[in-house]
Every structure is written in C-alpha cells, then in structure tokens.
mmCIF file of C-alpha atoms and ligand atoms in Angstrom:
data_model
loop_
_atom_site.group_PDB
_atom_site.id
_atom_site.type_symbol
_atom_site.label_atom_id
_atom_site.label_comp_id
_atom_site.label_asym_id
_atom_site.label_seq_id
_atom_site.Cartn_x
_atom_site.Cartn_y
_atom_site.Cartn_z
ATOM 1 C CA UNK A 26 0.000 0.000 0.000
ATOM 2 C CA UNK A 27 1.488 3.394 -0.901
ATOM 3 C CA UNK A 28 0.853 6.850 0.557
ATOM 4 C CA UNK A 29 -1.800 7.611 -2.068
ATOM 5 C CA UNK A 30 -3.871 4.682 -0.807
ATOM 6 C CA UNK A 31 -3.723 6.103 2.719
ATOM 7 C CA UNK A 32 -4.817 9.519 1.524
ATOM 8 C CA UNK A 33 -7.801 7.902 -0.117
ATOM 9 C CA UNK A 34 -8.719 6.289 3.205
ATOM 10 C CA UNK A 35 -9.044 9.809 4.747
ATOM 11 C CA UNK A 36 -7.905 9.284 8.362
ATOM 12 C CA UNK A 37 -10.606 10.589 10.681
ATOM 13 C CA UNK A 38 -8.586 11.322 13.817
ATOM 14 C CA UNK A 39 -5.046 11.959 15.014
ATOM 15 C CA UNK A 40 -4.777 8.283 15.923
ATOM 16 C CA UNK A 41 -5.801 7.308 12.400
ATOM 17 C CA UNK A 42 -3.263 9.719 10.907
ATOM 18 C CA UNK A 43 -0.498 8.144 13.005
ATOM 19 C CA UNK A 44 -1.551 4.632 12.043
ATOM 20 C CA UNK A 45 -1.726 5.602 8.374
ATOM 21 C CA UNK A 46 1.772 7.080 8.550
ATOM 22 C CA UNK A 47 3.069 3.939 10.208
ATOM 23 C CA UNK A 48 1.480 1.754 7.554
ATOM 24 C CA UNK A 49 3.045 3.857 4.796
ATOM 25 C CA UNK A 50 6.487 4.208 6.385
ATOM 26 C CA UNK A 51 9.097 2.536 4.194
ATOM 27 C CA UNK A 52 11.531 2.735 7.096
ATOM 28 C CA UNK A 53 10.060 -0.526 8.345
ATOM 29 C CA UNK A 54 10.674 -2.248 5.005
ATOM 30 C CA UNK A 55 14.308 -2.737 6.030
ATOM 31 C CA UNK A 56 13.181 -5.654 8.157
ATOM 32 C CA UNK A 57 11.962 -7.474 5.026
ATOM 33 C CA UNK A 58 15.477 -8.822 4.487
ATOM 34 C CA UNK A 59 14.937 -11.108 7.477
ATOM 35 C CA UNK A 60 11.905 -12.823 5.926
ATOM 36 C CA UNK A 61 13.629 -15.461 3.724
ATOM 37 C CA UNK A 62 15.928 -16.500 6.573
ATOM 38 C CA UNK A 63 13.040 -16.778 9.012
ATOM 39 C CA UNK A 64 11.012 -18.765 6.504
ATOM 40 C CA UNK A 65 13.879 -21.211 6.053
ATOM 41 C CA UNK A 66 14.195 -21.513 9.823
ATOM 42 C CA UNK A 67 10.470 -22.131 10.338
ATOM 43 C CA UNK A 68 10.209 -24.552 7.409
ATOM 44 C CA UNK A 69 6.942 -26.260 6.569
ATOM 45 C CA UNK A 70 6.720 -29.241 8.910
ATOM 46 C CA UNK A 71 5.240 -29.910 12.310
ATOM 47 C CA UNK A 72 7.068 -27.020 13.960
ATOM 48 C CA UNK A 73 5.648 -24.615 11.379
ATOM 49 C CA UNK A 74 2.150 -26.002 12.008
ATOM 50 C CA UNK A 75 2.541 -25.523 15.758
ATOM 51 C CA UNK A 76 3.781 -21.957 15.310
ATOM 52 C CA UNK A 77 1.114 -20.897 12.829
ATOM 53 C CA UNK A 78 -1.776 -22.724 14.512
ATOM 54 C CA UNK A 79 -3.065 -25.487 12.226
ATOM 55 C CA UNK A 80 -3.755 -27.840 15.201
ATOM 56 C CA UNK A 81 -5.774 -25.056 16.899
ATOM 57 C CA UNK A 82 -7.789 -23.938 13.877
ATOM 58 C CA UNK A 83 -6.673 -20.333 14.360
ATOM 59 C CA UNK A 84 -3.313 -18.592 14.882
ATOM 60 C CA UNK A 85 -1.162 -19.730 17.806
ATOM 61 C CA UNK A 86 0.159 -16.253 18.615
ATOM 62 C CA UNK A 87 -2.850 -14.918 20.605
ATOM 63 C CA UNK A 88 -2.695 -18.030 22.796
ATOM 64 C CA UNK A 89 1.094 -17.994 23.150
ATOM 65 C CA UNK A 90 1.184 -14.433 24.497
ATOM 66 C CA UNK A 91 -1.053 -15.287 27.459
ATOM 67 C CA UNK A 92 1.643 -16.821 29.674
ATOM 68 C CA UNK A 93 4.324 -14.107 29.327
ATOM 69 C CA UNK A 94 1.784 -11.287 29.580
ATOM 70 C CA UNK A 95 0.258 -12.789 32.715
ATOM 71 C CA UNK A 96 3.698 -13.157 34.288
ATOM 72 C CA UNK A 97 4.882 -9.627 33.462
ATOM 73 C CA UNK A 98 1.650 -7.949 34.512
ATOM 74 C CA UNK A 99 1.475 -10.213 37.571
ATOM 75 C CA UNK A 100 4.985 -9.149 38.597
ATOM 76 C CA UNK A 101 3.985 -5.478 38.479
ATOM 77 C CA UNK A 102 0.832 -6.169 40.484
ATOM 78 C CA UNK A 103 2.885 -7.998 43.122
ATOM 79 C CA UNK A 104 5.339 -5.068 43.130
ATOM 80 C CA UNK A 105 2.470 -2.758 44.037
ATOM 81 C CA UNK A 106 0.499 -4.887 46.493
ATOM 82 C CA UNK A 107 3.079 -7.407 47.732
ATOM 83 C CA UNK A 108 5.482 -5.116 49.529
ATOM 84 C CA UNK A 109 8.935 -6.439 50.440
ATOM 85 C CA UNK A 110 7.514 -9.915 50.955
ATOM 86 C CA UNK A 111 6.460 -10.049 47.313
ATOM 87 C CA UNK A 112 9.880 -9.275 45.839
ATOM 88 C CA UNK A 113 10.861 -12.901 45.329
ATOM 89 C CA UNK A 114 7.531 -13.685 43.666
ATOM 90 C CA UNK A 115 7.858 -10.681 41.340
ATOM 91 C CA UNK A 116 11.408 -11.702 40.413
ATOM 92 C CA UNK A 117 10.313 -15.257 39.625
ATOM 93 C CA UNK A 118 7.336 -14.073 37.621
ATOM 94 C CA UNK A 119 9.573 -11.805 35.543
ATOM 95 C CA UNK A 120 11.978 -14.700 34.873
ATOM 96 C CA UNK A 121 9.097 -16.998 33.949
ATOM 97 C CA UNK A 122 7.714 -14.310 31.637
ATOM 98 C CA UNK A 123 11.037 -14.110 29.806
ATOM 99 C CA UNK A 124 11.177 -17.889 29.304
ATOM 100 C CA UNK A 125 7.558 -18.215 28.175
ATOM 101 C CA UNK A 126 7.897 -15.316 25.756
ATOM 102 C CA UNK A 127 9.916 -17.536 23.404
ATOM 103 C CA UNK A 128 6.886 -19.355 21.882
ATOM 104 C CA UNK A 129 5.097 -16.011 21.618
ATOM 105 C CA UNK A 130 8.038 -14.525 19.724
ATOM 106 C CA UNK A 131 8.379 -17.526 17.435
ATOM 107 C CA UNK A 132 4.658 -17.726 16.583
ATOM 108 C CA UNK A 133 4.498 -13.966 15.961
ATOM 109 C CA UNK A 134 7.514 -14.188 13.675
ATOM 110 C CA UNK A 135 5.910 -17.061 11.748
ATOM 111 C CA UNK A 136 2.756 -14.998 11.179
ATOM 112 C CA UNK A 137 4.769 -11.913 10.233
ATOM 113 C CA UNK A 138 6.648 -13.689 7.424
ATOM 114 C CA UNK A 139 3.409 -14.175 5.488
ATOM 115 C CA UNK A 140 2.273 -10.569 5.695
ATOM 116 C CA UNK A 141 3.040 -7.849 3.209
ATOM 117 C CA UNK A 142 2.938 -4.090 2.729
ATOM 118 C CA UNK A 143 1.137 -2.091 5.417
ATOM 119 C CA UNK A 144 0.442 -5.160 7.550
ATOM 120 C CA UNK A 145 4.094 -6.172 7.559
ATOM 121 C CA UNK A 146 5.175 -2.644 8.542
ATOM 122 C CA UNK A 147 2.782 -2.599 11.484
ATOM 123 C CA UNK A 148 3.970 -6.109 12.361
ATOM 124 C CA UNK A 149 7.556 -4.863 12.348
ATOM 125 C CA UNK A 150 6.669 -1.978 14.676
ATOM 126 C CA UNK A 151 4.744 -4.424 16.900
ATOM 127 C CA UNK A 152 7.819 -6.700 17.061
ATOM 128 C CA UNK A 153 10.161 -3.769 17.761
ATOM 129 C CA UNK A 154 7.999 -2.672 20.697
ATOM 130 C CA UNK A 155 7.868 -6.228 22.032
ATOM 131 C CA UNK A 156 11.654 -6.524 21.731
ATOM 132 C CA UNK A 157 12.010 -3.258 23.667
ATOM 133 C CA UNK A 158 9.632 -4.519 26.334
ATOM 134 C CA UNK A 159 11.581 -7.776 26.649
ATOM 135 C CA UNK A 160 14.824 -5.848 26.983
ATOM 136 C CA UNK A 161 13.258 -3.842 29.830
ATOM 137 C CA UNK A 162 12.009 -7.041 31.485
ATOM 138 C CA UNK A 163 15.454 -8.619 31.134
ATOM 139 C CA UNK A 164 16.994 -5.548 32.810
ATOM 140 C CA UNK A 165 14.273 -5.708 35.442
ATOM 141 C CA UNK A 166 15.075 -9.356 36.090
ATOM 142 C CA UNK A 167 18.794 -8.589 36.414
ATOM 143 C CA UNK A 168 18.140 -5.722 38.826
ATOM 144 C CA UNK A 169 15.790 -7.807 40.917
ATOM 145 C CA UNK A 170 18.416 -10.575 41.012
ATOM 146 C CA UNK A 171 20.902 -8.079 42.451
ATOM 147 C CA UNK A 172 18.449 -7.028 45.122
ATOM 148 C CA UNK A 173 17.549 -3.663 43.534
ATOM 149 C CA UNK A 174 13.822 -4.253 44.000
ATOM 150 C CA UNK A 175 12.619 -0.706 43.360
ATOM 151 C CA UNK A 176 14.671 -0.257 40.172
ATOM 152 C CA UNK A 177 13.542 -3.689 38.989
ATOM 153 C CA UNK A 178 9.910 -2.817 39.676
ATOM 154 C CA UNK A 179 10.182 0.450 37.734
ATOM 155 C CA UNK A 180 11.800 -1.312 34.785
ATOM 156 C CA UNK A 181 9.019 -3.914 34.904
ATOM 157 C CA UNK A 182 6.416 -1.145 34.888
ATOM 158 C CA UNK A 183 8.122 0.470 31.887
ATOM 159 C CA UNK A 184 8.166 -2.928 30.153
ATOM 160 C CA UNK A 185 4.446 -3.371 30.712
ATOM 161 C CA UNK A 186 3.755 0.110 29.321
ATOM 162 C CA UNK A 187 5.669 -0.699 26.135
ATOM 163 C CA UNK A 188 3.984 -4.114 26.020
ATOM 164 C CA UNK A 189 0.618 -2.333 26.093
ATOM 165 C CA UNK A 190 1.614 -0.225 23.077
ATOM 166 C CA UNK A 191 2.729 -3.386 21.251
ATOM 167 C CA UNK A 192 -0.601 -4.990 22.119
ATOM 168 C CA UNK A 193 -2.425 -2.005 20.654
ATOM 169 C CA UNK A 194 -0.666 -2.515 17.321
ATOM 170 C CA UNK A 195 -1.381 -6.244 17.532
ATOM 171 C CA UNK A 196 -5.062 -5.398 17.935
ATOM 172 C CA UNK A 197 -4.878 -3.088 14.929
ATOM 173 C CA UNK A 198 -3.364 -5.887 12.856
ATOM 174 C CA UNK A 199 -5.984 -8.439 13.843
ATOM 175 C CA UNK A 200 -9.156 -6.367 14.112
ATOM 176 C CA UNK A 201 -8.574 -3.619 11.566
ATOM 177 C CA UNK A 202 -6.356 -5.299 9.009
ATOM 178 C CA UNK A 203 -7.644 -8.826 9.470
ATOM 179 C CA UNK A 204 -4.257 -10.529 9.833
ATOM 180 C CA UNK A 205 -4.962 -14.008 11.167
ATOM 181 C CA UNK A 206 -8.690 -13.780 10.452
ATOM 182 C CA UNK A 207 -10.225 -16.449 8.219
ATOM 183 C CA UNK A 208 -10.512 -14.435 4.996
ATOM 184 C CA UNK A 209 -13.768 -16.191 4.097
ATOM 185 C CA UNK A 210 -15.419 -15.166 7.376
ATOM 186 C CA UNK A 211 -17.766 -12.721 5.642
ATOM 187 C CA UNK A 212 -18.351 -14.594 2.381
ATOM 188 C CA UNK A 213 -21.514 -16.623 2.037
ATOM 189 C CA UNK A 214 -22.538 -18.894 -0.822
ATOM 190 C CA UNK A 215 -26.021 -20.328 -1.343
ATOM 191 C CA UNK A 216 -27.632 -22.393 1.392
ATOM 192 C CA UNK A 217 -30.218 -23.837 -1.045
ATOM 193 C CA UNK A 218 -29.349 -25.505 -4.362
ATOM 194 C CA UNK A 219 -28.352 -22.900 -6.950
ATOM 195 C CA UNK A 220 -26.713 -23.228 -10.378
ATOM 196 C CA UNK A 221 -22.995 -22.389 -10.491
ATOM 197 C CA UNK A 222 -21.690 -23.283 -13.975
ATOM 198 C CA UNK A 223 -22.307 -25.651 -16.902
ATOM 199 C CA UNK A 224 -20.453 -28.958 -16.465
ATOM 200 C CA UNK A 225 -19.035 -28.444 -19.969
ATOM 201 C CA UNK A 226 -17.084 -25.405 -18.691
ATOM 202 C CA UNK A 227 -15.041 -27.609 -16.375
ATOM 203 C CA UNK A 228 -12.079 -29.383 -17.957
ATOM 204 C CA UNK A 229 -10.680 -32.391 -16.108
ATOM 205 C CA UNK A 230 -8.276 -31.379 -13.312
ATOM 206 C CA UNK A 231 -8.286 -27.715 -14.337
ATOM 207 C CA UNK A 232 -9.333 -25.483 -11.398
ATOM 208 C CA UNK A 233 -11.840 -22.937 -12.694
ATOM 209 C CA UNK A 234 -12.909 -19.710 -10.996
ATOM 210 C CA UNK A 235 -16.644 -19.097 -11.071
ATOM 211 C CA UNK A 236 -18.403 -16.190 -9.416
ATOM 212 C CA UNK A 237 -21.862 -16.532 -7.956
ATOM 213 C CA UNK A 238 -23.707 -13.602 -6.388
ATOM 214 C CA UNK A 239 -20.429 -11.810 -5.703
ATOM 215 C CA UNK A 240 -18.744 -14.818 -4.079
ATOM 216 C CA UNK A 241 -15.779 -16.428 -5.906
ATOM 217 C CA UNK A 242 -15.641 -20.225 -6.113
ATOM 218 C CA UNK A 243 -13.092 -22.655 -7.453
ATOM 219 C CA UNK A 244 -14.582 -25.707 -9.169
ATOM 220 C CA UNK A 245 -12.559 -28.788 -10.059
ATOM 221 C CA UNK A 246 -13.768 -31.729 -12.140
ATOM 222 C CA UNK A 247 -11.852 -34.867 -11.262
ATOM 223 C CA UNK A 248 -10.931 -37.669 -13.717
ATOM 224 C CA UNK A 249 -13.732 -39.923 -12.386
ATOM 225 C CA UNK A 250 -16.288 -37.166 -13.032
ATOM 226 C CA UNK A 251 -16.722 -35.996 -9.429
ATOM 227 C CA UNK A 252 -16.850 -32.232 -9.032
ATOM 228 C CA UNK A 253 -15.484 -30.358 -6.008
ATOM 229 C CA UNK A 254 -16.325 -26.750 -5.151
ATOM 230 C CA UNK A 255 -14.601 -24.567 -2.560
ATOM 231 C CA UNK A 256 -14.638 -20.823 -2.042
ATOM 232 C CA UNK A 257 -11.858 -19.397 -4.170
ATOM 233 C CA UNK A 258 -10.189 -17.468 -1.383
ATOM 234 C CA UNK A 259 -7.468 -19.064 0.686
ATOM 235 C CA UNK A 260 -8.500 -18.749 4.323
ATOM 236 C CA UNK A 261 -4.939 -17.711 5.225
ATOM 237 C CA UNK A 262 -4.389 -14.382 3.438
ATOM 238 C CA UNK A 263 -6.905 -14.609 0.605
ATOM 239 C CA UNK A 264 -4.803 -16.182 -2.178
ATOM 240 C CA UNK A 265 -6.686 -17.230 -5.343
ATOM 241 C CA UNK A 266 -7.034 -21.008 -5.066
ATOM 242 C CA UNK A 267 -7.935 -21.410 -8.759
ATOM 243 C CA UNK A 268 -4.336 -20.377 -9.557
ATOM 244 C CA UNK A 269 -3.089 -23.118 -7.237
ATOM 245 C CA UNK A 270 -1.748 -26.545 -7.980
ATOM 246 C CA UNK A 271 -3.651 -29.812 -7.656
ATOM 247 C CA UNK A 272 -1.823 -32.259 -5.413
ATOM 248 C CA UNK A 273 -3.542 -35.661 -5.141
ATOM 249 C CA UNK A 274 -7.035 -34.830 -3.833
ATOM 250 C CA UNK A 275 -6.034 -31.369 -2.650
ATOM 251 C CA UNK A 276 -5.386 -27.890 -3.962
ATOM 252 C CA UNK A 277 -2.323 -25.880 -2.921
ATOM 253 C CA UNK A 278 -2.539 -22.109 -2.570
ATOM 254 C CA UNK A 279 -0.128 -20.268 -4.882
ATOM 255 C CA UNK A 280 0.820 -17.666 -2.263
ATOM 256 C CA UNK A 281 2.255 -19.529 0.744
ATOM 257 C CA UNK A 282 1.510 -23.167 -0.035
ATOM 258 C CA UNK A 283 -1.444 -23.916 2.270
ATOM 259 C CA UNK A 284 -3.127 -27.073 1.021
ATOM 260 C CA UNK A 285 -6.832 -27.874 1.259
ATOM 261 C CA UNK A 286 -8.708 -31.139 0.759
ATOM 262 C CA UNK A 287 -10.866 -30.601 -2.325
ATOM 263 C CA UNK A 288 -13.860 -32.464 -0.928
ATOM 264 C CA UNK A 289 -13.964 -31.318 2.684
ATOM 265 C CA UNK A 290 -11.903 -28.106 2.557
ATOM 266 C CA UNK A 291 -9.803 -29.392 5.490
ATOM 267 C CA UNK A 292 -6.348 -27.858 5.874
ATOM 268 C CA UNK A 293 -3.849 -30.561 4.941
ATOM 269 C CA UNK A 294 -0.818 -28.268 5.144
ATOM 270 C CA UNK A 295 -0.390 -24.789 6.645
ATOM 271 C CA UNK A 296 0.143 -21.932 7.052
ATOM 272 C CA UNK A 297 -3.660 -21.702 6.750
ATOM 273 C CA UNK A 298 -5.428 -22.676 9.953
ATOM 274 C CA UNK A 299 -9.112 -22.524 8.975
ATOM 275 C CA UNK A 300 -10.641 -24.952 6.489
ATOM 276 C CA UNK A 301 -11.815 -23.670 3.106
ATOM 277 C CA UNK A 302 -15.622 -23.520 2.996
ATOM 278 C CA UNK A 303 -16.713 -26.503 0.886
ATOM 279 C CA UNK A 304 -20.045 -27.026 -0.856
ATOM 280 C CA UNK A 305 -22.341 -29.899 -1.646
ATOM 281 C CA UNK A 306 -22.415 -30.424 -5.394
ATOM 282 C CA UNK A 307 -24.942 -31.999 -7.756
ATOM 283 C CA UNK A 308 -25.471 -31.880 -11.498
ATOM 284 C CA UNK A 309 -28.939 -31.011 -12.811
ATOM 285 C CA UNK A 310 -29.512 -30.792 -16.570
ATOM 286 C CA UNK A 311 -25.795 -30.393 -17.217
ATOM 287 C CA UNK A 312 -25.503 -27.553 -14.688
ATOM 288 C CA UNK A 313 -23.350 -27.769 -11.574
ATOM 289 C CA UNK A 314 -25.420 -26.781 -8.560
ATOM 290 C CA UNK A 315 -24.104 -26.053 -5.084
ATOM 291 C CA UNK A 316 -25.325 -25.438 -1.585
ATOM 292 C CA UNK A 317 -23.858 -25.301 1.894
ATOM 293 C CA UNK A 318 -25.319 -25.810 5.325
ATOM 294 C CA UNK A 319 -24.127 -22.457 6.671
ATOM 295 C CA UNK A 320 -23.375 -22.500 10.393
ATOM 296 C CA UNK A 321 -22.105 -18.918 10.703
ATOM 297 C CA UNK A 322 -24.348 -15.897 11.001
ATOM 298 C CA UNK A 323 -21.447 -13.558 10.248
ATOM 299 C CA UNK A 324 -21.029 -15.173 6.849
ATOM 300 C CA UNK A 325 -24.613 -14.335 5.941
ATOM 301 C CA UNK A 326 -23.770 -10.757 5.062
ATOM 302 C CA UNK A 327 -26.876 -8.645 5.761
ATOM 303 C CA UNK A 328 -25.723 -5.827 3.473
ATOM 304 C CA UNK A 329 -25.442 -8.174 0.517
ATOM 305 C CA UNK A 330 -28.638 -10.049 1.339
ATOM 306 C CA UNK A 331 -30.590 -6.762 1.450
ATOM 307 C CA UNK A 332 -29.255 -5.445 -1.879
HETATM 308 S S1 FES B 4 -2.748 -16.943 1.154
HETATM 309 FE FE1 FES B 4 -1.192 -17.796 2.370
HETATM 310 S S2 FES B 4 -1.287 -19.881 1.921
HETATM 311 FE FE2 FES B 4 -2.893 -19.036 0.802
#
C-alpha cells in the first residue's frame, strides 16, 4: 500500500493519521530482508504447524502471548500490592515471563513472514515494541536478582507500558487489518441448491474460478467425473485457489503453499489454519449446482442479502 492509498482512506482522527503514517512508512521495510531467513528456519513441517496454529484452527500467537503477559503484569501487580515480601515472587514471575515469551516470539515471527505491505510494517513496529519490552524485562530481572527491588519494579512497569503499546498494534493488525482472520469469514454462498456453472465449462483437473452472487468459487472436475467446489479465497491471506496446484485430492494455494482437501476443505498443510468452505455439489440438466449448510451468522452478510 502506498501513501496515495492512505490519503484515499481519509484518516478521521489523530490516531488514524499516526496509524496511516506507520502503515506507509518505508523505514520498516528494512526488516523485510529477514523474511527469507526466518522462513527457512520455520520450514513447513510440524514445527511450522505448531507456530502458525493449524492444530488449533486459528493462529497460535494470541494463545502464546497469554503466559508471558500474565507473568509480566502479575509481577507489576505484586510489586504494588506485595510489599517487600512479594519481591521474590515478582522476580520469579519476571523470569518466567522471559522464558515463556519464546513461543510467543516464534509464533508472531511465523505470522509476520506471510504478511506484506502495510500489515508487515505494522507487524515490524509491533515486534520492535515487544523486543524493547523484553529488553526492559530482562533488565528488570537482572536488577531484581541483584536485590535492587525498586529499580527492577520500575523497569518492569516500563516494560508493561511498552507491552501495552505493542498490544495495541497487535489489535490493529488483527481487528482492523484482518491478519490471522479467516478471509472467508464474511463470504456466504447459497444455502439452497443454486446453479454455479455448466459442467461443460469444467475441464478435467483444471481449477476454474466461477463467481456466484459476488462470491468467488473454485470448481474442479476430477478424472472420475466428481466435481469439487470450494470458495476461491485461501482462508490464510486470501490467495486465489484457482491459480493453485492440484496435489492428489487437494489444492495448494499459490501464495504460501497452504493445502486444502478438495472435498472437505480441510487444511492438509499450513500456514492456513481454517478450512476452506466446501459445498455440496450436484449436477442437474448439465448444470453444476451447489449449496452449503451455513453455520455462521457472520457469513450471511446482511448488506449483501438486502441489496
Ligand atoms: S494466502 Fe497464504 S497460503 Fe494461501
């Protein structure tokens, strides 16, 4: 996203102006050089799945930050209410926070490598603030270890303040920019049988993009004649699945390699965590028809349904 895009968004407050400047700041692009190395380090196996969240069905990072945040905030609370007797507890909590921050760092880094543009810049600022907070906590821990309880407590308080700012940017990434959100969360296909495309338009093993009522689908006709239909938006960052590669009974996203079972939409390989919405398929008078038993109210977009 360039500066012109931000101007078009017309920031409505000082906070929005600051966020827009951050998102447009090319200063943060210097961190991009670390992406290939991190991606090699993370790989694509079980460790990558654990870091990105495939076993959970959503990103690991929001879960992984719970332990260190609880410890760091807990240490500051004990500093305030625990008096001298609480100093040992606060020191131990700070140490535990530092140790448990490792999975949080690793899962955040894994998510960051598959962002781009404005989202990556905010992610870089988020990481820089977290690194600063950890440095303050490490100093706090060292001071506490040397018996300088007050200095350690103040450093811990400073760390928590910076951690709060990092958390604010994390919230912006997730709730405003949708990083980590299932990108099909607000798409909704038909819940009753509706025609999608003539069977004749589907060549064997050639993923085809078909749009229906504003929702993109990818349809694949298999060699035995079976037809599979998924929404044509990778649940990870929105990659176009119809440009992907067929691998056995799956389709692999062209952007970061997430692989979905063609029939069920299940994630067979990350970094996607949410399954691709799949549809029941039948053929009526040479037309492919689809429907889906839609469990989510959010996906039934009221604005689109009313238009
Ligand atoms: S968009 Fe990232 S794997 Fe599809």
